[in-house]
Coordinates of C-alpha atoms in Angstrom, one line a residue:
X1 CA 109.5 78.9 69.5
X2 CA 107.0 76.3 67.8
X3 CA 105.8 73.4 70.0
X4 CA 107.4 71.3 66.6
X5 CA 110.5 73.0 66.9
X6 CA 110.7 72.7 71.1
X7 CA 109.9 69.1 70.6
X8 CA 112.9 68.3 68.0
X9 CA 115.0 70.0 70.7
X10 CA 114.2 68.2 73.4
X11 CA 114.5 64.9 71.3
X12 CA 116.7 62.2 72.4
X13 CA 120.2 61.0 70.3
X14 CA 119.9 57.5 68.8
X15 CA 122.2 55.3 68.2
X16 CA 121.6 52.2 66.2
X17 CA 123.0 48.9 66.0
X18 CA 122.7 47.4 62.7
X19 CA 124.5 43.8 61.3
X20 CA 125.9 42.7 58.0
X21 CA 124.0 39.4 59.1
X22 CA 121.4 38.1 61.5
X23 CA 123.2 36.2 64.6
X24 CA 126.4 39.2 63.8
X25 CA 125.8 40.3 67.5
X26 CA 122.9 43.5 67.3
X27 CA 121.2 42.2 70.6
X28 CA 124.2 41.7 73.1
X29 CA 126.1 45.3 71.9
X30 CA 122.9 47.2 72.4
X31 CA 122.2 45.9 75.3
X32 CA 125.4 46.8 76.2
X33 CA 125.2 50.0 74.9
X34 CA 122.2 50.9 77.1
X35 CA 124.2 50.0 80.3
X36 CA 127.2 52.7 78.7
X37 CA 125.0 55.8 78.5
X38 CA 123.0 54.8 81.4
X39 CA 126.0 55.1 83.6
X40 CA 127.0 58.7 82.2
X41 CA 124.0 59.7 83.8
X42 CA 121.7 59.4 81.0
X43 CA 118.3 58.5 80.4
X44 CA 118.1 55.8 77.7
X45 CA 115.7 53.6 76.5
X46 CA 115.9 50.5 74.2
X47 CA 113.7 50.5 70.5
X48 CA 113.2 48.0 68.2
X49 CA 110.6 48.4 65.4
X50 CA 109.9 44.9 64.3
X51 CA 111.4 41.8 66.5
X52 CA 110.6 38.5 65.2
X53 CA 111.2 35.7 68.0
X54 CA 109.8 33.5 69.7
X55 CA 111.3 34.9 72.7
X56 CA 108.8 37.2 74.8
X57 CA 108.3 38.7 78.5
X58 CA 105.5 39.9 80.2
X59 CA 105.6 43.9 80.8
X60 CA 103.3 46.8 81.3
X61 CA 101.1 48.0 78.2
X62 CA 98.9 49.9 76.9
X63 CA 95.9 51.0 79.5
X64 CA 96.7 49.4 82.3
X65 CA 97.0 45.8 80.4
X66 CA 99.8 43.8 79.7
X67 CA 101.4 43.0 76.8
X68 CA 104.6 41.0 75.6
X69 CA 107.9 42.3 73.6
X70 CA 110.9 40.5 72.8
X71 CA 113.3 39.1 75.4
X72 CA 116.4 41.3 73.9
X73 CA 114.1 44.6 74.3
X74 CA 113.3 43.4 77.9
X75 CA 117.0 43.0 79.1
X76 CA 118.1 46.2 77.2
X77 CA 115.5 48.2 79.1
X78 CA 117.0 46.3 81.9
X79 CA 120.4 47.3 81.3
X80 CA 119.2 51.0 80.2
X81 CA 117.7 51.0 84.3
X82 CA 114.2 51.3 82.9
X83 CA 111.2 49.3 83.5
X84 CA 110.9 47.4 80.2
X85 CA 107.2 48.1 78.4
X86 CA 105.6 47.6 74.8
X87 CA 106.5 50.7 73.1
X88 CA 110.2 49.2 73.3
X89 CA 109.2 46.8 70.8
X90 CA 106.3 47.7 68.9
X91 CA 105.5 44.7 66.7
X92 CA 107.1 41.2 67.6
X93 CA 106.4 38.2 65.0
X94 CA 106.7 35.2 66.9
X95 CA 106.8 32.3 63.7
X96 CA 104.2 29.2 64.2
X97 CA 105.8 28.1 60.5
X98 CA 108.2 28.9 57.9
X99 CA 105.6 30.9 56.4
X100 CA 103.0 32.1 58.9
X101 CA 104.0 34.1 62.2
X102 CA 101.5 36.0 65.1
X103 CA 101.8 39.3 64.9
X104 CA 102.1 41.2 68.1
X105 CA 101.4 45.1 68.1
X106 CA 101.4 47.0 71.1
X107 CA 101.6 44.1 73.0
X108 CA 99.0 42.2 72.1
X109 CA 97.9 39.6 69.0
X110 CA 96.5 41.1 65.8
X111 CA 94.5 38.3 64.8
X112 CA 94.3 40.5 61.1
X113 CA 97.0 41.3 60.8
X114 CA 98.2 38.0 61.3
X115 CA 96.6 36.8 58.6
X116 CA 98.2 39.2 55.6
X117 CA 100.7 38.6 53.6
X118 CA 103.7 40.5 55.3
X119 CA 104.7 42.7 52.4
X120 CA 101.3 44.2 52.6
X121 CA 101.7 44.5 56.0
X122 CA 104.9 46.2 56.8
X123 CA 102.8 49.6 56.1
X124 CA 100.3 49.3 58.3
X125 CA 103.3 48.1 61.0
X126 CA 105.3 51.1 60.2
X127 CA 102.6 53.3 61.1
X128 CA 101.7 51.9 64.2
X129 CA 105.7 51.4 65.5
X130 CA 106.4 54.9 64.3
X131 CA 104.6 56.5 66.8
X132 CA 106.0 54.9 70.1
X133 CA 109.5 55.9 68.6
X134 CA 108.9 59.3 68.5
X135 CA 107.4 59.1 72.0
X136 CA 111.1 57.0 73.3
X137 CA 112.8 60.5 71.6
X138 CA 111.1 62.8 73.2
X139 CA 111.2 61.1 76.6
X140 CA 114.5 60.2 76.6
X141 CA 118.4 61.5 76.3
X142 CA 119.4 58.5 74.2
X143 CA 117.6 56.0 72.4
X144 CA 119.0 53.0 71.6
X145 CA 118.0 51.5 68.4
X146 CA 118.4 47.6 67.4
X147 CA 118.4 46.8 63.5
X148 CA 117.0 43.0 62.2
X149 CA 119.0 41.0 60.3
X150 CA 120.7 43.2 57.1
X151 CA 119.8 46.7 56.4
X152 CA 120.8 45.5 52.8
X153 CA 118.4 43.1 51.7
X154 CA 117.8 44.9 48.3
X155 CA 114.7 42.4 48.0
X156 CA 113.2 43.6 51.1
X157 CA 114.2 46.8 50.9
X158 CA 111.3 48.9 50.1
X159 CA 108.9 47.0 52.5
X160 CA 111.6 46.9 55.4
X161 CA 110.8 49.6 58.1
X162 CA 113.1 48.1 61.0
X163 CA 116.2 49.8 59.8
X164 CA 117.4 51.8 57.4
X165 CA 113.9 53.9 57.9
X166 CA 113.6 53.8 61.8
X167 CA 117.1 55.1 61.3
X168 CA 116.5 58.0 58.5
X169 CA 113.2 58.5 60.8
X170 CA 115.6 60.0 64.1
X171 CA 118.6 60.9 62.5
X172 CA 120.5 57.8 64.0
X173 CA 124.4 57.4 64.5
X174 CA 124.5 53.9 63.1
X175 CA 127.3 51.2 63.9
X176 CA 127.4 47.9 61.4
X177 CA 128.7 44.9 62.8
X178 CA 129.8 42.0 61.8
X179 CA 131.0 38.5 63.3
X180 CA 134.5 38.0 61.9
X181 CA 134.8 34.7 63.3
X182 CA 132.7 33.6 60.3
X183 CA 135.1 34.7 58.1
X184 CA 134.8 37.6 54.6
X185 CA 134.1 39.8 57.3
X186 CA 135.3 42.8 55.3
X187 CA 133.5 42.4 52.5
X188 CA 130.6 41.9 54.4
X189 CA 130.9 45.8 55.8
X190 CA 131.7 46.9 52.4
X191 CA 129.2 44.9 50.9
X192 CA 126.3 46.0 52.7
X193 CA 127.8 49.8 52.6
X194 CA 127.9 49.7 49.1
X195 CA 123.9 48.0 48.8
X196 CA 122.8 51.5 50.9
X197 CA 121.5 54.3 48.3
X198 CA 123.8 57.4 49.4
X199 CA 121.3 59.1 51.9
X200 CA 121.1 55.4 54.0
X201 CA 125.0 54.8 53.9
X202 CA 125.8 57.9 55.1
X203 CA 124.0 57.4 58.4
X204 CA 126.8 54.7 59.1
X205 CA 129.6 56.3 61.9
X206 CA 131.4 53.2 62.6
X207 CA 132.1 49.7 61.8
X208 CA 132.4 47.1 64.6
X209 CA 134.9 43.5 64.2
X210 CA 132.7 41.0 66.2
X211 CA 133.8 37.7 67.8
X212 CA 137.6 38.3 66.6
X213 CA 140.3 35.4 67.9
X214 CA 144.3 36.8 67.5
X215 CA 146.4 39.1 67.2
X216 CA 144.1 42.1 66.4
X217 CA 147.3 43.7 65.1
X218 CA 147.3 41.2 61.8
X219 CA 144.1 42.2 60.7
X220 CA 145.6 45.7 59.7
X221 CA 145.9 47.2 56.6
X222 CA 142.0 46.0 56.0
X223 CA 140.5 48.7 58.5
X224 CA 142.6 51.1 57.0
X225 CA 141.9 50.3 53.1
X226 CA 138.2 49.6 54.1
X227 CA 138.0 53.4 55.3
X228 CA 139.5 54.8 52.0
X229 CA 137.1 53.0 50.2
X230 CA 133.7 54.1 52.4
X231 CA 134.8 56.9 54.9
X232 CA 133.8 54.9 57.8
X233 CA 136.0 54.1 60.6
X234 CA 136.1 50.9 62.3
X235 CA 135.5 52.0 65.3
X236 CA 136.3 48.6 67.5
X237 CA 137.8 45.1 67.5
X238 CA 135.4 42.8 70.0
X239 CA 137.4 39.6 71.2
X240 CA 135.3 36.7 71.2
X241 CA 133.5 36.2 74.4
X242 CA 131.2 33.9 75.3
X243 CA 131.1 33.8 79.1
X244 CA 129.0 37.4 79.0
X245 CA 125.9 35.7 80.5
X246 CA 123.4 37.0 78.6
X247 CA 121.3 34.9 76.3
X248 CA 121.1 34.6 73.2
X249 CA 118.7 37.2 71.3
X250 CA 116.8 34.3 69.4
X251 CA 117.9 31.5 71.9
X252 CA 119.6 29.5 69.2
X253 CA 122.5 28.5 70.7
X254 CA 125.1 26.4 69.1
X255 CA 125.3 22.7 69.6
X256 CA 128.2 22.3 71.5
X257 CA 127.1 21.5 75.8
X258 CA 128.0 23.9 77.7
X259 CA 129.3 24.9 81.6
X260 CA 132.2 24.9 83.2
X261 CA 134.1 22.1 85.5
X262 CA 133.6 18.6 85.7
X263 CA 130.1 17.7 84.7
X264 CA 128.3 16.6 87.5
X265 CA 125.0 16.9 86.2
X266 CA 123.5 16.5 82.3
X267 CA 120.6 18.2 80.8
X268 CA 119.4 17.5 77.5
X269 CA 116.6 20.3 76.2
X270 CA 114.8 18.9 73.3
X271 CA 114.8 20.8 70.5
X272 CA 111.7 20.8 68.6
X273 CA 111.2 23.5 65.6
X274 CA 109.2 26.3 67.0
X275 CA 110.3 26.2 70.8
X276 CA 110.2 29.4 72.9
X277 CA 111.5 30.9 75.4
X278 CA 114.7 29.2 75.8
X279 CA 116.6 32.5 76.8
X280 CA 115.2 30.9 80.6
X281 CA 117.9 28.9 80.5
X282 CA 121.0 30.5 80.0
X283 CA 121.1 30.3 83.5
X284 CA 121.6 27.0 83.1
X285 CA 124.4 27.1 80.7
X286 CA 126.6 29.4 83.0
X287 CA 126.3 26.8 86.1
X288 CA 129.5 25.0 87.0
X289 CA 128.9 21.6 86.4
X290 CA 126.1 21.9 84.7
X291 CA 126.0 20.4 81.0
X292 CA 123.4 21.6 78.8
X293 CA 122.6 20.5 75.6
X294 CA 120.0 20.4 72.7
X295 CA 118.4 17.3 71.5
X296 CA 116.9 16.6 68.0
X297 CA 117.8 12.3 68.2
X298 CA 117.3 9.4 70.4
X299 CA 121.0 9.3 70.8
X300 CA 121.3 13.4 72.3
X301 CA 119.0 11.9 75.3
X302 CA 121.9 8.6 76.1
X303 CA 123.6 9.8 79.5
X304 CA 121.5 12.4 80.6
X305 CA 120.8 12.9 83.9
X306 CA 117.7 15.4 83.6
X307 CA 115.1 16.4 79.9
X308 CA 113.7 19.5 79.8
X309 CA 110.6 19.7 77.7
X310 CA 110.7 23.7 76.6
X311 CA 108.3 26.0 75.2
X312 CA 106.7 25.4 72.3
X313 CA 105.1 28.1 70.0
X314 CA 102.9 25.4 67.9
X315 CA 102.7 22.6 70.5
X316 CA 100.8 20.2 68.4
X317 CA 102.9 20.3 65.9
X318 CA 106.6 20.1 67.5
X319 CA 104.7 17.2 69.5
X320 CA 104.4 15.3 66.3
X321 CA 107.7 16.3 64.9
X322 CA 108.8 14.9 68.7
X323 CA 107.3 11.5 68.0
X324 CA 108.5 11.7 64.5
X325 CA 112.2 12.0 65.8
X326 CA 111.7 9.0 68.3
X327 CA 112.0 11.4 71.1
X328 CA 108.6 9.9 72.9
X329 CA 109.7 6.5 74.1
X330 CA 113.0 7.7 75.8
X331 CA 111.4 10.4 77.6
X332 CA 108.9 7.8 78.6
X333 CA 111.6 5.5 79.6
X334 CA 113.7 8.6 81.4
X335 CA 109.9 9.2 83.1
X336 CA 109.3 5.2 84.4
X337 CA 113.1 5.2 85.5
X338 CA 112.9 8.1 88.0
X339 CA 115.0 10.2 86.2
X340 CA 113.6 14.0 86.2
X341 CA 111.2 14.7 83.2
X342 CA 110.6 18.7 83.2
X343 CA 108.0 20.5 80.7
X344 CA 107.6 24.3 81.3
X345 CA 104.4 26.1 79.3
X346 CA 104.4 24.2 75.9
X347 CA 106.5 20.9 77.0
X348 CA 104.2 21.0 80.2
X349 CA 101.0 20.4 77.8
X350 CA 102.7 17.8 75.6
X351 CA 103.4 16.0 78.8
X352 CA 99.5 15.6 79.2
X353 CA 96.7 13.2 78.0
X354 CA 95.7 15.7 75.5
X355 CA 95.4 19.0 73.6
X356 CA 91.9 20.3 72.3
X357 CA 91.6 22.8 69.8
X358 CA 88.2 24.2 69.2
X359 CA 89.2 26.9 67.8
X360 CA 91.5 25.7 65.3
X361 CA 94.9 27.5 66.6
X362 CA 97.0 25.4 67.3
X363 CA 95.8 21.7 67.1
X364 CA 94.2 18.6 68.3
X365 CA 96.5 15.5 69.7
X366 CA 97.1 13.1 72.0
X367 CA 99.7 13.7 74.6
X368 CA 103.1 11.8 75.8
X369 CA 100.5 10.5 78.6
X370 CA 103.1 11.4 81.5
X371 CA 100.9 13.7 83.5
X372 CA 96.8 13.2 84.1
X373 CA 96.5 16.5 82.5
X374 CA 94.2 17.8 79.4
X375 CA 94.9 21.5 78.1
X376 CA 92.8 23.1 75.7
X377 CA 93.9 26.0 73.8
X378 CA 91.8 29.1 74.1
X379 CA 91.2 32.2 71.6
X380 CA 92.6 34.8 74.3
X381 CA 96.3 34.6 75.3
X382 CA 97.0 34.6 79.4
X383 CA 99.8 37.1 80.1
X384 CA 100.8 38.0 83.3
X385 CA 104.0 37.8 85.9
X386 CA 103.3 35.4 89.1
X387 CA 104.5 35.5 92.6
X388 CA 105.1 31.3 92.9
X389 CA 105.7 29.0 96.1
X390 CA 106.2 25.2 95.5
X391 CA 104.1 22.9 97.7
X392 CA 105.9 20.3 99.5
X393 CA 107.1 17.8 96.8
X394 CA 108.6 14.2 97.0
X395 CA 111.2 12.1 94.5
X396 CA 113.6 14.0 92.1
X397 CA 111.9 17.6 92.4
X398 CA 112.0 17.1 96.6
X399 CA 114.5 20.4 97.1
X400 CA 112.1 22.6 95.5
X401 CA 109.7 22.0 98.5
X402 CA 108.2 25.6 99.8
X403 CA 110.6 27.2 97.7
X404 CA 109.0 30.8 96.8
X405 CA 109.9 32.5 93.1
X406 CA 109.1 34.6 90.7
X407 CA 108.1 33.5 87.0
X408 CA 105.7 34.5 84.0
X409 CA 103.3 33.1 82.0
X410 CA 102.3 33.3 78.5
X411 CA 99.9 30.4 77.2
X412 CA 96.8 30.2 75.0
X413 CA 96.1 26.7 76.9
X414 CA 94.2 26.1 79.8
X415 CA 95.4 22.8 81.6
X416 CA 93.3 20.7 83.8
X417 CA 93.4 17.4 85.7
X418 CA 92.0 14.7 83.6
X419 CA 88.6 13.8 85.2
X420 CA 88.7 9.9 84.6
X421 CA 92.2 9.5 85.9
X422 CA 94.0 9.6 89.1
X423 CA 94.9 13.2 89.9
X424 CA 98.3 14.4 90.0
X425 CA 100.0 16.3 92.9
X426 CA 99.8 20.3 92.6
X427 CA 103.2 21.1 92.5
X428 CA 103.1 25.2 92.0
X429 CA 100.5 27.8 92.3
X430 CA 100.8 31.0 91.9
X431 CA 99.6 34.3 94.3
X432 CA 95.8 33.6 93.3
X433 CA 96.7 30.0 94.6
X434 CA 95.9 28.4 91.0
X435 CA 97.7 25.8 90.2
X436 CA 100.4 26.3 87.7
X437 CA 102.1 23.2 88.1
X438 CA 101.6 19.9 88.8
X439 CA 104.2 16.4 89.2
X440 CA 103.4 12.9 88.8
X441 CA 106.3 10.5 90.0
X442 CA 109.3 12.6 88.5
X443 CA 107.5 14.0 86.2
X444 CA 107.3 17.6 86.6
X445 CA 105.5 20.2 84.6
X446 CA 105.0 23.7 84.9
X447 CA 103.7 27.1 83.5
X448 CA 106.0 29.5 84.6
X449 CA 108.8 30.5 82.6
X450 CA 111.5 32.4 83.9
X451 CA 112.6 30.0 87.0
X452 CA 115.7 29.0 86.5
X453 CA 116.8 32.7 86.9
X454 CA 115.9 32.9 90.6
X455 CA 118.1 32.6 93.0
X456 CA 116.2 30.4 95.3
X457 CA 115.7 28.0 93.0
X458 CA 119.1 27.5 91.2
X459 CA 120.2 27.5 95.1
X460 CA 117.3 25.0 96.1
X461 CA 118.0 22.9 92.7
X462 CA 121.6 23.2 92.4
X463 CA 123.1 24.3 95.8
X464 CA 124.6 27.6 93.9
X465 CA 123.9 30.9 92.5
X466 CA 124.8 33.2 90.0
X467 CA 125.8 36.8 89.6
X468 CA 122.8 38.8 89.4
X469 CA 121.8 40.7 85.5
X470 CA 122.9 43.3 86.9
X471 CA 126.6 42.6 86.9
X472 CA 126.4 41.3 83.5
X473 CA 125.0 44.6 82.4
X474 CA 128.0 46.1 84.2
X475 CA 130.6 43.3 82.8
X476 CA 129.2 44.4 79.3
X477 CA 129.6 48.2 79.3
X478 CA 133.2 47.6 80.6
X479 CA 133.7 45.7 77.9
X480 CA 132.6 48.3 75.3
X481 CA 134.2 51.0 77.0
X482 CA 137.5 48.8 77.2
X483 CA 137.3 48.0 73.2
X484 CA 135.5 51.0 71.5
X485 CA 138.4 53.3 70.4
X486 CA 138.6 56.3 73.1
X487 CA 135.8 58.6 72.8
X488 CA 134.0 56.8 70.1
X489 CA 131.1 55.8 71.9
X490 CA 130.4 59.2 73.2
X491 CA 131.4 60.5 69.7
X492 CA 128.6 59.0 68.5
X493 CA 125.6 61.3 70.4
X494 CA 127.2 64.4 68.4
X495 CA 126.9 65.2 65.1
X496 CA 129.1 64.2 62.5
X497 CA 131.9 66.5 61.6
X498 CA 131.9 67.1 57.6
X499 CA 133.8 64.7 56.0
X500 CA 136.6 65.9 53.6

């Protein structure tokens, strides 16, 4: 037997999750799908080609060095029981406008690459994601693949490598889903069935009904009359469900607040065009009590009790579109009242005297003047995870006094104390002892991300926890397994039986 041909046998199933529509619910049903084979005793791991978020964790790379990937690869390596690293997510485009994004490969920014035009690109991407998938194959019993947005784009079709050619690459059993609560979801599986040439369409095992409200027994005869018309089976109806607990893929969350019970405390996050990160606070939204919400107005900050100042993947920027909205003077009165003021990586620098830009990446401006802080944004990107203790604070952010957590940090700023003005209290520092974190009044701003989903300090903040990932991981394959028709899922690591 050839090497070639002892490798292809010892190469993993995939099974890839593709939508009729970004936001149709890839993320959550891989993830979910990696916690399913996981518990038959299989080795899986998550694969994504291209992500483009501004979402990102810190995790092992290449060489010994760190790197970032997408939030949605992180938790499905999570729920997969693996130790999420960069060949789970090859390239990630995390957007700093509508038509320029830094290009992450491997891990790390590709200041060149960053700079083409992304049709010319997707080649050079291809060739450097292909390679860790075929390493995931022939590692692994299952690999579980996530599409991005529509495999049917016909005008991106010939430059788009994330699906329909990861999937031709391995051979994957593909499921299309759709969200159903948005309504034409039929012709949206048909539709983008019928936009496949032959060879891509035929890779397609199941169709999956997301987000569905009723009687499921109403929508029949269109899963019957949909598979005489493709071949394809619709192989579940999801209910709608939106207590699962995990975030969001993009953290774009609806508008509605959220929690559960009487609201006993209000948080308003403001929502500035490029923030990051915000799958740190789903946390948050699953607290009873707890009222989050997203603010873009003046009026979205009237009544509440805490502002959280996110990330921010062009900081100078979403700080003048801030000031542009009138956000500034209501934080600044929330600030002078003693209400809580929070900034975490990006909102932490806006919350400072000033940003400096010499090298032209993200821009100069003067801060919101809450915290004696100057950052300046440097050329090389600090990654790296942070064992955190709080010093002993005063006001507001008192209960988090010697608290010890874990966090992250990914910044191109470095953040000092202003020299002319009265220093601020160091708030957090991290193992190294550098401080990360520093609090004026009850103003508090930080650069670890990731807080809010440690138990000591939802306990410390809140006076309550919740369940740990794990048992959403667990709440997510029983929900597959409970859903999928019988034997479908398993159905889907063998090969397709000819069709008639």
């Amino acid at each position: 037997m050839t090497p070639q041909k002892e490798q292809q046998q010892k190469a993993a199933k995939a099974v890839m999750v593709l939508g009729t529509t970004s936001g149709a619910g890839k993320s959550w049903l891989a993830t979910a799908l990696c916690r399913f084979y996981a518990r038959q005793g299989l080795k899986v791991a998550p694969y994504k080609a291209q992500n483009m978020s501004n979402n990102a964790r810190v995790v092992p790379g290449l060489n010994g060095r760190l790197g970032e990937i997408g939030s949605a690869q992180y938790f499905q390596a999570l729920a997969a029981r693996r130790t999420p690293e960069v060949r789970m997510n090859p390239v990630l485009l995390k957007p700093e406008a509508d038509t320029k994004s830094q290009v992450i490969v491997l891990g790390e920014v590709d200041p060149v690459l960053s700079e083409w035009p992304w049709r010319e690109r997707s080649e050079q991407l291809w060739l450097r994601a292909r390679p860790p998938l075929h390493e995931l194959m022939a590692e692994n019993d299952v690999v579980v693949i996530e599409g991005a947005g529509s495999p049917a784009e016909i005008n991106l079709h010939s430059s788009d490598y994330v699906n329909m050619r990861t999937a031709l690459e391995v051979n994957a059993a593909c499921l299309l889903v759709t969200d159903i609560d948005r309504g034409g979801a039929f012709a949206h599986l048909y539709g983008t069935h019928q936009l496949l040439p032959a060879h891509e369409s035929a890779l397609i095992r199941g169709f999956v009904l997301n987000r569905f409200r009723g009687d499921a027994s109403l929508l029949a005869p269109g899963p019957e009359q949909l598979q005489a018309l493709t071949g394809v089976p619709t192989m579940a109806v999801l209910p709608m469900w939106r207590g699962h607990g995990l975030p969001e893929e993009d953290g774009v969350y609806d508008d509605r607040p959220t929690g559960s019970g009487q609201a006993r405390l209000r948080i308003a996050v403001i929502a500035y065009p490029r923030l990051s990160n915000l799958d740190e606070f789903q946390p948050l939204r699953s607290l009873p009590g707890v009222r989050l919400s997203w603010a873009r107005s003046p009026a979205e900050l009237e009544g509440a009790d805490w502002i959280i100042l996110p990330g921010s993947k062009a900081v100078a920027a979403d700080l003048a579109w801030l000031r542009a909205q009138g956000l500034d003077l209501p934080i600044a009165q929330h600030a002078a009242a003693g209400r809580p003021v929070l900034g975490i990586c990006g909102g932490l620098q806006m919350l400072g005297e000033s940003l400096l830009d010499p090298h032209g990446l993200d821009g100069n401006a003067p801060g919101l003047g809450l915290l004696p802080l100057v950052t300046q944004f440097e050329r090389d990107k600090l990654l790296r995870p942070c064992d955190l203790r709080f010093a002993e604070l005063e006001g507001p952010w008192a209960p988090l006094s010697g608290v010890a957590a874990g966090g992250y940090e990914i910044h191109h700023g470095r953040t000092v104390q202003h020299p002319s003005l009265a220093p601020a209290q160091v708030a957090l520092r991290n193992e190294a002892g550098e401080a990360i974190g520093w609090r004026e009044g009850s103003v508090l701003g930080l650069y670890a991300h990731g807080l809010f989903e440690q138990d000591s300090v939802l306990r410390a903040l809140f006076g309550q926890s919740l369940p740990g990932l794990d048992s959403v991981f667990e709440g997510l394959a029983d929900y597959i397994e409970q859903h999928f028709e019988p034997g479908a899922l398993m159905g889907l690591l063998q090969n397709p039986s000819a069709k008639p």
